[in-house]
Tab-separated table of C-alpha atoms in Angstrom:
chain	number	residue	atom	x	y	z
A	1	MET	CA	-10.910	-46.622	14.505
A	2	THR	CA	-8.376	-43.870	14.135
A	3	GLU	CA	-8.364	-40.572	16.051
A	4	PHE	CA	-9.209	-38.766	12.786
A	5	GLN	CA	-12.301	-40.947	12.297
A	6	LEU	CA	-13.411	-40.336	15.864
A	7	ARG	CA	-13.197	-36.599	15.235
A	8	ILE	CA	-14.832	-36.497	11.792
A	9	ILE	CA	-17.878	-38.749	12.469
A	10	PRO	CA	-19.521	-36.357	14.998
A	11	ALA	CA	-18.939	-33.483	12.562
A	12	ILE	CA	-20.644	-35.377	9.735
A	13	LEU	CA	-23.571	-36.260	11.994
A	14	THR	CA	-23.926	-32.598	12.982
A	15	LEU	CA	-24.048	-31.545	9.318
A	16	LEU	CA	-26.636	-34.207	8.495
A	17	LEU	CA	-28.879	-33.184	11.385
A	18	ALA	CA	-28.623	-29.507	10.441
A	19	ALA	CA	-29.361	-30.055	6.738
A	20	PRO	CA	-32.930	-29.225	5.670
A	21	ALA	CA	-35.041	-32.251	4.866
A	22	VAL	CA	-35.895	-32.791	1.207
A	23	ALA	CA	-39.656	-32.421	0.789
A	24	ALA	CA	-41.301	-35.662	-0.225
A	25	GLU	CA	-43.370	-35.760	-3.396
A	26	PRO	CA	-47.065	-35.405	-2.504
A	27	GLU	CA	-48.977	-38.673	-2.686
A	28	LEU	CA	-51.312	-38.954	-5.681
A	29	SER	CA	-53.884	-41.511	-4.588
A	30	PRO	CA	-57.658	-41.746	-4.124
A	31	GLU	CA	-57.095	-41.473	-0.381
A	32	ALA	CA	-55.084	-38.257	-0.854
A	33	LEU	CA	-57.934	-36.841	-2.937
A	34	GLN	CA	-60.399	-37.730	-0.192
A	35	ARG	CA	-58.326	-35.836	2.368
A	36	THR	CA	-57.906	-32.900	-0.007
A	37	ILE	CA	-61.653	-32.576	-0.648
A	38	GLU	CA	-62.339	-32.671	3.098
A	39	CYS	CA	-59.794	-29.896	3.794
A	40	ARG	CA	-57.408	-32.343	5.433
A	41	GLY	CA	-54.818	-31.949	2.680
A	42	ASP	CA	-52.580	-29.072	1.644
A	43	LEU	CA	-51.879	-26.756	-1.264
A	44	ALA	CA	-48.846	-28.816	-2.326
A	45	THR	CA	-50.988	-31.924	-2.846
A	46	LEU	CA	-53.610	-29.971	-4.783
A	47	GLY	CA	-50.819	-28.498	-6.898
A	48	ALA	CA	-49.369	-31.938	-7.570
A	49	PHE	CA	-52.747	-33.198	-8.784
A	50	GLY	CA	-53.114	-30.104	-10.958
A	51	GLU	CA	-49.683	-30.619	-12.482
A	52	ALA	CA	-50.416	-34.275	-13.181
A	53	LEU	CA	-53.788	-33.518	-14.766
A	54	PHE	CA	-53.071	-30.331	-16.694
A	55	SER	CA	-49.409	-30.564	-17.701
A	56	ASN	CA	-47.386	-33.044	-19.688
A	57	LYS	CA	-47.077	-35.374	-16.720
A	58	GLN	CA	-48.942	-38.660	-16.883
A	59	ARG	CA	-52.470	-38.490	-15.488
A	60	PRO	CA	-53.213	-41.089	-12.784
A	61	ALA	CA	-54.841	-44.063	-14.532
A	62	TRP	CA	-57.597	-44.208	-11.932
A	63	LEU	CA	-58.857	-40.698	-12.876
A	64	LYS	CA	-60.801	-40.482	-16.135
A	65	PRO	CA	-61.905	-37.125	-17.640
A	66	VAL	CA	-65.657	-36.545	-17.919
A	67	SER	CA	-66.446	-34.905	-21.249
A	68	ASP	CA	-69.872	-33.569	-20.208
A	69	ASN	CA	-70.210	-32.556	-16.559
A	70	GLY	CA	-73.611	-30.950	-17.065
A	71	HIS	CA	-72.298	-27.424	-16.449
A	72	PRO	CA	-71.329	-25.844	-19.786
A	73	GLY	CA	-71.684	-22.391	-18.247
A	74	MET	CA	-69.023	-22.998	-15.586
A	75	LEU	CA	-65.760	-22.169	-17.303
A	76	GLY	CA	-62.720	-23.813	-15.727
A	77	LEU	CA	-64.678	-26.662	-14.116
A	78	TRP	CA	-62.767	-29.871	-14.853
A	79	THR	CA	-64.504	-33.094	-13.853
A	80	TYR	CA	-63.088	-36.594	-13.404
A	81	ARG	CA	-64.471	-40.024	-12.578
A	82	LEU	CA	-62.614	-42.416	-10.299
A	83	ASP	CA	-62.308	-46.092	-11.135
A	84	ARG	CA	-63.585	-46.883	-7.649
A	85	PRO	CA	-65.635	-44.749	-5.236
A	86	ILE	CA	-64.130	-42.894	-2.297
A	87	GLU	CA	-65.895	-41.771	0.852
A	88	VAL	CA	-66.196	-38.005	1.267
A	89	PHE	CA	-67.895	-36.606	4.368
A	90	GLY	CA	-69.318	-40.086	4.944
A	91	ARG	CA	-70.814	-40.355	1.446
A	92	SER	CA	-69.675	-42.590	-1.380
A	93	VAL	CA	-68.731	-40.614	-4.509
A	94	ASP	CA	-67.045	-41.546	-7.772
A	95	THR	CA	-66.905	-38.113	-9.454
A	96	LEU	CA	-65.058	-34.949	-8.462
A	97	SER	CA	-64.178	-31.603	-9.988
A	98	PHE	CA	-61.389	-29.037	-9.914
A	99	LEU	CA	-62.193	-25.318	-10.204
A	100	LYS	CA	-59.175	-23.062	-9.759
A	101	GLN	CA	-58.165	-23.637	-6.105
A	102	TRP	CA	-61.315	-25.644	-5.347
A	103	VAL	CA	-61.557	-29.429	-5.334
A	104	VAL	CA	-65.193	-30.458	-4.918
A	105	VAL	CA	-67.895	-33.055	-5.353
A	106	GLU	CA	-71.383	-32.225	-6.598
A	107	LEU	CA	-74.095	-33.600	-4.339
A	108	PRO	CA	-77.895	-33.620	-4.341
A	109	ARG	CA	-79.398	-30.788	-2.326
A	110	GLU	CA	-80.410	-32.875	0.683
A	111	ALA	CA	-76.974	-34.476	1.072
A	112	ALA	CA	-75.204	-31.133	0.632
A	113	ASP	CA	-77.465	-29.420	3.171
A	114	ALA	CA	-76.645	-32.147	5.697
A	115	ILE	CA	-72.915	-31.482	5.260
A	116	VAL	CA	-73.462	-27.719	5.619
A	117	ARG	CA	-75.169	-28.424	8.966
A	118	ASP	CA	-72.750	-31.104	10.166
A	119	GLN	CA	-69.662	-29.047	9.299
A	120	LYS	CA	-71.186	-25.849	10.754
A	121	LEU	CA	-70.720	-23.849	7.567
A	122	GLU	CA	-71.916	-20.237	7.550
A	123	ARG	CA	-73.740	-18.445	4.752
A	124	ALA	CA	-71.433	-16.104	2.831
A	125	PRO	CA	-72.655	-12.482	2.534
A	126	ILE	CA	-73.392	-12.816	-1.185
A	127	ARG	CA	-76.834	-12.335	-2.731
A	128	ILE	CA	-76.099	-13.265	-6.347
A	129	THR	CA	-75.277	-16.879	-5.532
A	130	GLU	CA	-75.606	-19.359	-2.696
A	131	GLN	CA	-72.368	-20.088	-0.860
A	132	TYR	CA	-71.356	-21.401	2.575
A	133	TYR	CA	-67.948	-21.417	4.238
A	134	ARG	CA	-65.854	-22.279	7.286
A	135	PHE	CA	-62.148	-21.526	7.573
A	136	ILE	CA	-59.952	-24.276	8.994
A	137	THR	CA	-57.619	-21.519	10.215
A	138	ASP	CA	-58.785	-17.906	10.113
A	139	GLU	CA	-55.341	-16.617	9.171
A	140	GLU	CA	-54.734	-18.432	5.867
A	141	GLY	CA	-57.301	-21.174	5.325
A	142	PRO	CA	-57.928	-23.547	3.755
A	143	MET	CA	-61.668	-22.931	3.495
A	144	LEU	CA	-64.274	-25.665	3.649
A	145	GLY	CA	-67.223	-24.625	1.544
A	146	ALA	CA	-70.361	-25.345	-0.439
A	147	PHE	CA	-71.683	-23.358	-3.362
A	148	ALA	CA	-74.370	-23.500	-6.019
A	149	PRO	CA	-73.547	-24.166	-9.672
A	150	THR	CA	-72.866	-20.888	-11.455
A	151	ASP	CA	-74.066	-21.727	-14.954
A	152	ASN	CA	-76.028	-18.462	-14.935
A	153	SER	CA	-73.018	-16.195	-14.357
A	154	LEU	CA	-73.223	-14.790	-17.894
A	155	GLU	CA	-76.917	-14.019	-17.415
A	156	LEU	CA	-76.066	-12.047	-14.269
A	157	LEU	CA	-73.614	-9.948	-16.252
A	158	PHE	CA	-76.452	-9.089	-18.625
A	159	GLY	CA	-78.643	-7.982	-15.723
A	160	GLY	CA	-80.369	-11.292	-15.027
A	161	GLU	CA	-81.900	-12.058	-11.660
A	162	ALA	CA	-80.162	-14.271	-9.109
A	163	LYS	CA	-81.820	-17.650	-8.597
A	164	PRO	CA	-83.477	-18.337	-5.240
A	165	ASP	CA	-81.729	-20.933	-3.083
A	166	ALA	CA	-84.625	-23.350	-3.527
A	167	ALA	CA	-83.914	-23.498	-7.272
A	168	ASN	CA	-80.500	-25.052	-6.655
A	169	THR	CA	-81.068	-28.805	-6.766
A	170	THR	CA	-77.369	-29.559	-6.193
A	171	LEU	CA	-74.409	-27.928	-4.441
A	172	PHE	CA	-70.676	-28.360	-4.895
A	173	VAL	CA	-69.022	-29.268	-1.590
A	174	GLY	CA	-65.294	-29.334	-0.908
A	175	CYS	CA	-62.235	-27.295	-0.071
A	176	ASN	CA	-60.624	-24.116	-1.376
A	177	TYR	CA	-56.854	-23.909	-0.848
A	178	THR	CA	-56.382	-20.244	-1.784
A	179	PRO	CA	-54.019	-18.810	0.883
A	180	VAL	CA	-56.340	-16.067	2.097
A	181	SER	CA	-57.589	-15.077	5.539
A	182	LYS	CA	-61.194	-15.199	6.675
A	183	ALA	CA	-61.221	-11.396	6.990
A	184	GLU	CA	-59.967	-10.972	3.401
A	185	PHE	CA	-62.529	-13.444	2.065
A	186	LEU	CA	-65.413	-11.696	3.825
A	187	ALA	CA	-64.217	-8.288	2.608
A	188	VAL	CA	-64.263	-9.498	-1.006
A	189	ALA	CA	-67.560	-11.363	-0.563
A	190	ALA	CA	-69.210	-8.229	0.782
A	191	GLN	CA	-68.363	-6.435	-2.482
A	192	ALA	CA	-69.354	-9.250	-4.860
A	193	ASP	CA	-72.922	-8.106	-5.483
A	194	ALA	CA	-71.863	-4.521	-6.164
A	195	ILE	CA	-69.078	-5.633	-8.503
A	196	VAL	CA	-71.446	-7.761	-10.589
A	197	SER	CA	-74.007	-4.939	-10.633
A	198	ARG	CA	-71.414	-2.434	-11.873
A	199	SER	CA	-70.132	-4.867	-14.489
A	200	ALA	CA	-73.666	-5.523	-15.751
A	201	LYS	CA	-74.360	-1.788	-15.972
A	202	ALA	CA	-71.108	-1.117	-17.834
A	203	LEU	CA	-71.809	-3.950	-20.269
A	204	ASP	CA	-75.339	-2.687	-20.869
A	205	GLU	CA	-74.071	0.844	-21.584
A	206	THR	CA	-71.446	-0.504	-23.983
A	207	LEU	CA	-74.009	-2.507	-25.919
A	208	LYS	CA	-76.326	0.501	-26.197
A	209	LYS	CA	-73.667	2.768	-27.703
A	210	PRO	CA	-74.240	3.519	-31.382
A	211	GLN	CA	-71.879	1.619	-33.626
């Protein structure tokens, strides 16, 4: 080995060690979905699934769209069935849904209530709908949560009454990857009832105006 080679090899090694690592493509697998639903994933993985499902990329063959998820009033709820069940919070499921930054499974009331207890979720300060939460990190999430189906959201805008918790026979349970702090979430949640009330009043006044 020449003197030049002896000099240049340490320099090359230094450059390689200092170079930023190229981020690996997020894994798109049933196991990755399981971790994502349980708030053990990350926003990049959720984004990769979203890109695969809603862009021109090829959808994973083991995820089949569900044409009727039973919630026509929940705009933006996209539901898929897996070709084999996965275990989420200790329960076998074969269907999951995406809703904006949420990835969730819909469970019968008893099973969902057990997860709310086991995961120590707190009730969100919202009267118009039933929702529970726990932030994995208070600074920026993600947020583990459970919430009632919101098929009646349009009714609420027309002044309808909020359903009692007991009327919710199922809850969606999963993770929200919106990069928001616990304090910011609670601040918005505290205003939710008033916002809906104002919107309903404004809509009512608009409809009553003479044409």
